Amino acid sequence: MSLKLRGYPFGGPVLLAHASISWEAARPESREEALARARELMAALIGIGAVPHRVGSDFLPVLIEKLDPAYYGFVKRIKTMLDPKGIMNPGVIVSG
């Protein structure tokens, strides 16, 4: 997906965007197709400097791919330290 949007430096204009990508309940595979399009959109937005907010677990794979590995490792260590048994929101911050 190619977006022709301009990213702004921190402190510049803020764009809040919400996308609605429909799928057909009668075709279960259409949910996966819609999710693939939504993930593609999120990856494209991150590519121009967007910062996702309150992202659901459906988008965790996109974030893991885009985040700096050292930062994601730091997040996983904090999650493990605060929740060693993995009972708080399993799979939400750290996949698996």
JSON list of C-alpha atoms in Angstrom, two decimals:
[
{"chain": "A", "resi": 1, "resn": "MET", "atom": "CA", "xyz": [0.00, 0.00, 0.00]},
{"chain": "A", "resi": 2, "resn": "SER", "atom": "CA", "xyz": [1.33, 3.40, -0.88]},
{"chain": "A", "resi": 3, "resn": "LEU", "atom": "CA", "xyz": [0.19, 6.47, 1.01]},
{"chain": "A", "resi": 4, "resn": "LYS", "atom": "CA", "xyz": [0.74, 9.97, -0.20]},
{"chain": "A", "resi": 5, "resn": "LEU", "atom": "CA", "xyz": [0.56, 11.61, 3.20]},
{"chain": "A", "resi": 6, "resn": "ARG", "atom": "CA", "xyz": [3.05, 13.89, 4.84]},
{"chain": "A", "resi": 7, "resn": "GLY", "atom": "CA", "xyz": [4.35, 13.18, 8.30]},
{"chain": "A", "resi": 8, "resn": "TYR", "atom": "CA", "xyz": [4.96, 16.05, 10.70]},
{"chain": "A", "resi": 9, "resn": "PRO", "atom": "CA", "xyz": [7.67, 16.43, 13.31]},
{"chain": "A", "resi": 10, "resn": "PHE", "atom": "CA", "xyz": [6.74, 16.16, 16.97]},
{"chain": "A", "resi": 11, "resn": "GLY", "atom": "CA", "xyz": [4.94, 19.30, 18.03]},
{"chain": "A", "resi": 12, "resn": "GLY", "atom": "CA", "xyz": [3.47, 19.86, 14.58]},
{"chain": "A", "resi": 13, "resn": "PRO", "atom": "CA", "xyz": [-0.09, 19.24, 13.46]},
{"chain": "A", "resi": 14, "resn": "VAL", "atom": "CA", "xyz": [-1.72, 16.12, 14.82]},
{"chain": "A", "resi": 15, "resn": "LEU", "atom": "CA", "xyz": [-3.87, 13.83, 12.70]},
{"chain": "A", "resi": 16, "resn": "LEU", "atom": "CA", "xyz": [-6.26, 11.46, 14.41]},
{"chain": "A", "resi": 17, "resn": "ALA", "atom": "CA", "xyz": [-7.50, 8.85, 12.01]},
{"chain": "A", "resi": 18, "resn": "HIS", "atom": "CA", "xyz": [-9.93, 6.00, 12.34]},
{"chain": "A", "resi": 19, "resn": "ALA", "atom": "CA", "xyz": [-10.40, 3.53, 9.52]},
{"chain": "A", "resi": 20, "resn": "SER", "atom": "CA", "xyz": [-13.39, 1.27, 9.09]},
{"chain": "A", "resi": 21, "resn": "ILE", "atom": "CA", "xyz": [-12.73, -1.74, 6.91]},
{"chain": "A", "resi": 22, "resn": "SER", "atom": "CA", "xyz": [-15.85, -3.83, 6.40]},
{"chain": "A", "resi": 23, "resn": "TRP", "atom": "CA", "xyz": [-16.07, -7.58, 6.08]},
{"chain": "A", "resi": 24, "resn": "GLU", "atom": "CA", "xyz": [-18.88, -10.01, 5.36]},
{"chain": "A", "resi": 25, "resn": "ALA", "atom": "CA", "xyz": [-19.98, -12.15, 8.29]},
{"chain": "A", "resi": 26, "resn": "ALA", "atom": "CA", "xyz": [-21.37, -14.72, 5.86]},
{"chain": "A", "resi": 27, "resn": "ARG", "atom": "CA", "xyz": [-17.86, -15.26, 4.50]},
{"chain": "A", "resi": 28, "resn": "PRO", "atom": "CA", "xyz": [-15.55, -16.01, 7.44]},
{"chain": "A", "resi": 29, "resn": "GLU", "atom": "CA", "xyz": [-12.48, -15.63, 5.22]},
{"chain": "A", "resi": 30, "resn": "SER", "atom": "CA", "xyz": [-13.47, -12.02, 4.51]},
{"chain": "A", "resi": 31, "resn": "ARG", "atom": "CA", "xyz": [-12.49, -11.09, 8.09]},
{"chain": "A", "resi": 32, "resn": "GLU", "atom": "CA", "xyz": [-8.94, -12.23, 7.40]},
{"chain": "A", "resi": 33, "resn": "GLU", "atom": "CA", "xyz": [-8.93, -10.30, 4.12]},
{"chain": "A", "resi": 34, "resn": "ALA", "atom": "CA", "xyz": [-10.13, -7.14, 5.89]},
{"chain": "A", "resi": 35, "resn": "LEU", "atom": "CA", "xyz": [-7.60, -7.65, 8.69]},
{"chain": "A", "resi": 36, "resn": "ALA", "atom": "CA", "xyz": [-4.81, -7.99, 6.11]},
{"chain": "A", "resi": 37, "resn": "ARG", "atom": "CA", "xyz": [-5.86, -4.67, 4.53]},
{"chain": "A", "resi": 38, "resn": "ALA", "atom": "CA", "xyz": [-6.05, -2.99, 7.95]},
{"chain": "A", "resi": 39, "resn": "ARG", "atom": "CA", "xyz": [-2.57, -4.29, 8.88]},
{"chain": "A", "resi": 40, "resn": "GLU", "atom": "CA", "xyz": [-1.26, -3.03, 5.54]},
{"chain": "A", "resi": 41, "resn": "LEU", "atom": "CA", "xyz": [-2.75, 0.40, 6.26]},
{"chain": "A", "resi": 42, "resn": "MET", "atom": "CA", "xyz": [-1.24, 0.48, 9.75]},
{"chain": "A", "resi": 43, "resn": "ALA", "atom": "CA", "xyz": [2.20, -0.49, 8.43]},
{"chain": "A", "resi": 44, "resn": "ALA", "atom": "CA", "xyz": [1.98, 2.26, 5.79]},
{"chain": "A", "resi": 45, "resn": "LEU", "atom": "CA", "xyz": [0.97, 4.84, 8.40]},
{"chain": "A", "resi": 46, "resn": "ILE", "atom": "CA", "xyz": [3.80, 3.80, 10.73]},
{"chain": "A", "resi": 47, "resn": "GLY", "atom": "CA", "xyz": [6.09, 4.12, 7.71]},
{"chain": "A", "resi": 48, "resn": "ILE", "atom": "CA", "xyz": [5.31, 7.84, 7.46]},
{"chain": "A", "resi": 49, "resn": "GLY", "atom": "CA", "xyz": [5.77, 8.46, 11.16]},
{"chain": "A", "resi": 50, "resn": "ALA", "atom": "CA", "xyz": [2.37, 7.68, 12.66]},
{"chain": "A", "resi": 51, "resn": "VAL", "atom": "CA", "xyz": [2.28, 6.43, 16.23]},
{"chain": "A", "resi": 52, "resn": "PRO", "atom": "CA", "xyz": [-0.48, 3.89, 16.87]},
{"chain": "A", "resi": 53, "resn": "HIS", "atom": "CA", "xyz": [-2.55, 4.34, 20.02]},
{"chain": "A", "resi": 54, "resn": "ARG", "atom": "CA", "xyz": [-4.50, 1.60, 21.81]},
{"chain": "A", "resi": 55, "resn": "VAL", "atom": "CA", "xyz": [-3.79, -1.02, 19.21]},
{"chain": "A", "resi": 56, "resn": "GLY", "atom": "CA", "xyz": [-5.57, -4.35, 19.60]},
{"chain": "A", "resi": 57, "resn": "SER", "atom": "CA", "xyz": [-3.87, -7.73, 19.54]},
{"chain": "A", "resi": 58, "resn": "ASP", "atom": "CA", "xyz": [-4.83, -8.15, 15.87]},
{"chain": "A", "resi": 59, "resn": "PHE", "atom": "CA", "xyz": [-2.17, -5.57, 15.07]},
{"chain": "A", "resi": 60, "resn": "LEU", "atom": "CA", "xyz": [0.58, -6.79, 17.40]},
{"chain": "A", "resi": 61, "resn": "PRO", "atom": "CA", "xyz": [2.43, -8.53, 14.52]},
{"chain": "A", "resi": 62, "resn": "VAL", "atom": "CA", "xyz": [2.67, -5.20, 12.65]},
{"chain": "A", "resi": 63, "resn": "LEU", "atom": "CA", "xyz": [4.03, -3.41, 15.70]},
{"chain": "A", "resi": 64, "resn": "ILE", "atom": "CA", "xyz": [6.56, -6.13, 16.46]},
{"chain": "A", "resi": 65, "resn": "GLU", "atom": "CA", "xyz": [7.82, -5.93, 12.89]},
{"chain": "A", "resi": 66, "resn": "LYS", "atom": "CA", "xyz": [8.11, -2.12, 12.97]},
{"chain": "A", "resi": 67, "resn": "LEU", "atom": "CA", "xyz": [9.46, -1.57, 16.50]},
{"chain": "A", "resi": 68, "resn": "ASP", "atom": "CA", "xyz": [13.16, -1.40, 17.20]},
{"chain": "A", "resi": 69, "resn": "PRO", "atom": "CA", "xyz": [14.09, -4.89, 18.49]},
{"chain": "A", "resi": 70, "resn": "ALA", "atom": "CA", "xyz": [15.92, -3.42, 21.49]},
{"chain": "A", "resi": 71, "resn": "TYR", "atom": "CA", "xyz": [12.86, -1.40, 22.48]},
{"chain": "A", "resi": 72, "resn": "TYR", "atom": "CA", "xyz": [10.53, -4.37, 22.10]},
{"chain": "A", "resi": 73, "resn": "GLY", "atom": "CA", "xyz": [12.94, -6.47, 24.17]},
{"chain": "A", "resi": 74, "resn": "PHE", "atom": "CA", "xyz": [12.80, -3.79, 26.87]},
{"chain": "A", "resi": 75, "resn": "VAL", "atom": "CA", "xyz": [8.98, -3.86, 26.81]},
{"chain": "A", "resi": 76, "resn": "LYS", "atom": "CA", "xyz": [8.99, -7.67, 27.12]},
{"chain": "A", "resi": 77, "resn": "ARG", "atom": "CA", "xyz": [11.39, -7.53, 30.09]},
{"chain": "A", "resi": 78, "resn": "ILE", "atom": "CA", "xyz": [9.19, -4.99, 31.89]},
{"chain": "A", "resi": 79, "resn": "LYS", "atom": "CA", "xyz": [6.08, -7.06, 31.16]},
{"chain": "A", "resi": 80, "resn": "THR", "atom": "CA", "xyz": [7.80, -10.18, 32.55]},
{"chain": "A", "resi": 81, "resn": "MET", "atom": "CA", "xyz": [8.98, -8.28, 35.63]},
{"chain": "A", "resi": 82, "resn": "LEU", "atom": "CA", "xyz": [5.51, -6.87, 36.38]},
{"chain": "A", "resi": 83, "resn": "ASP", "atom": "CA", "xyz": [3.59, -10.01, 35.40]},
{"chain": "A", "resi": 84, "resn": "PRO", "atom": "CA", "xyz": [5.86, -13.04, 35.81]},
{"chain": "A", "resi": 85, "resn": "LYS", "atom": "CA", "xyz": [2.97, -15.51, 35.49]},
{"chain": "A", "resi": 86, "resn": "GLY", "atom": "CA", "xyz": [1.62, -13.85, 32.32]},
{"chain": "A", "resi": 87, "resn": "ILE", "atom": "CA", "xyz": [-1.91, -13.51, 33.65]},
{"chain": "A", "resi": 88, "resn": "MET", "atom": "CA", "xyz": [-2.51, -9.81, 32.90]},
{"chain": "A", "resi": 89, "resn": "ASN", "atom": "CA", "xyz": [-3.77, -9.28, 29.35]},
{"chain": "A", "resi": 90, "resn": "PRO", "atom": "CA", "xyz": [-2.02, -12.34, 27.89]},
{"chain": "A", "resi": 91, "resn": "GLY", "atom": "CA", "xyz": [-0.93, -11.78, 24.30]},
{"chain": "A", "resi": 92, "resn": "VAL", "atom": "CA", "xyz": [-1.80, -8.08, 24.31]},
{"chain": "A", "resi": 93, "resn": "ILE", "atom": "CA", "xyz": [1.57, -6.38, 24.88]},
{"chain": "A", "resi": 94, "resn": "VAL", "atom": "CA", "xyz": [3.82, -9.34, 24.26]},
{"chain": "A", "resi": 95, "resn": "SER", "atom": "CA", "xyz": [2.77, -11.95, 21.75]},
{"chain": "A", "resi": 96, "resn": "GLY", "atom": "CA", "xyz": [2.76, -15.61, 22.63]}
]
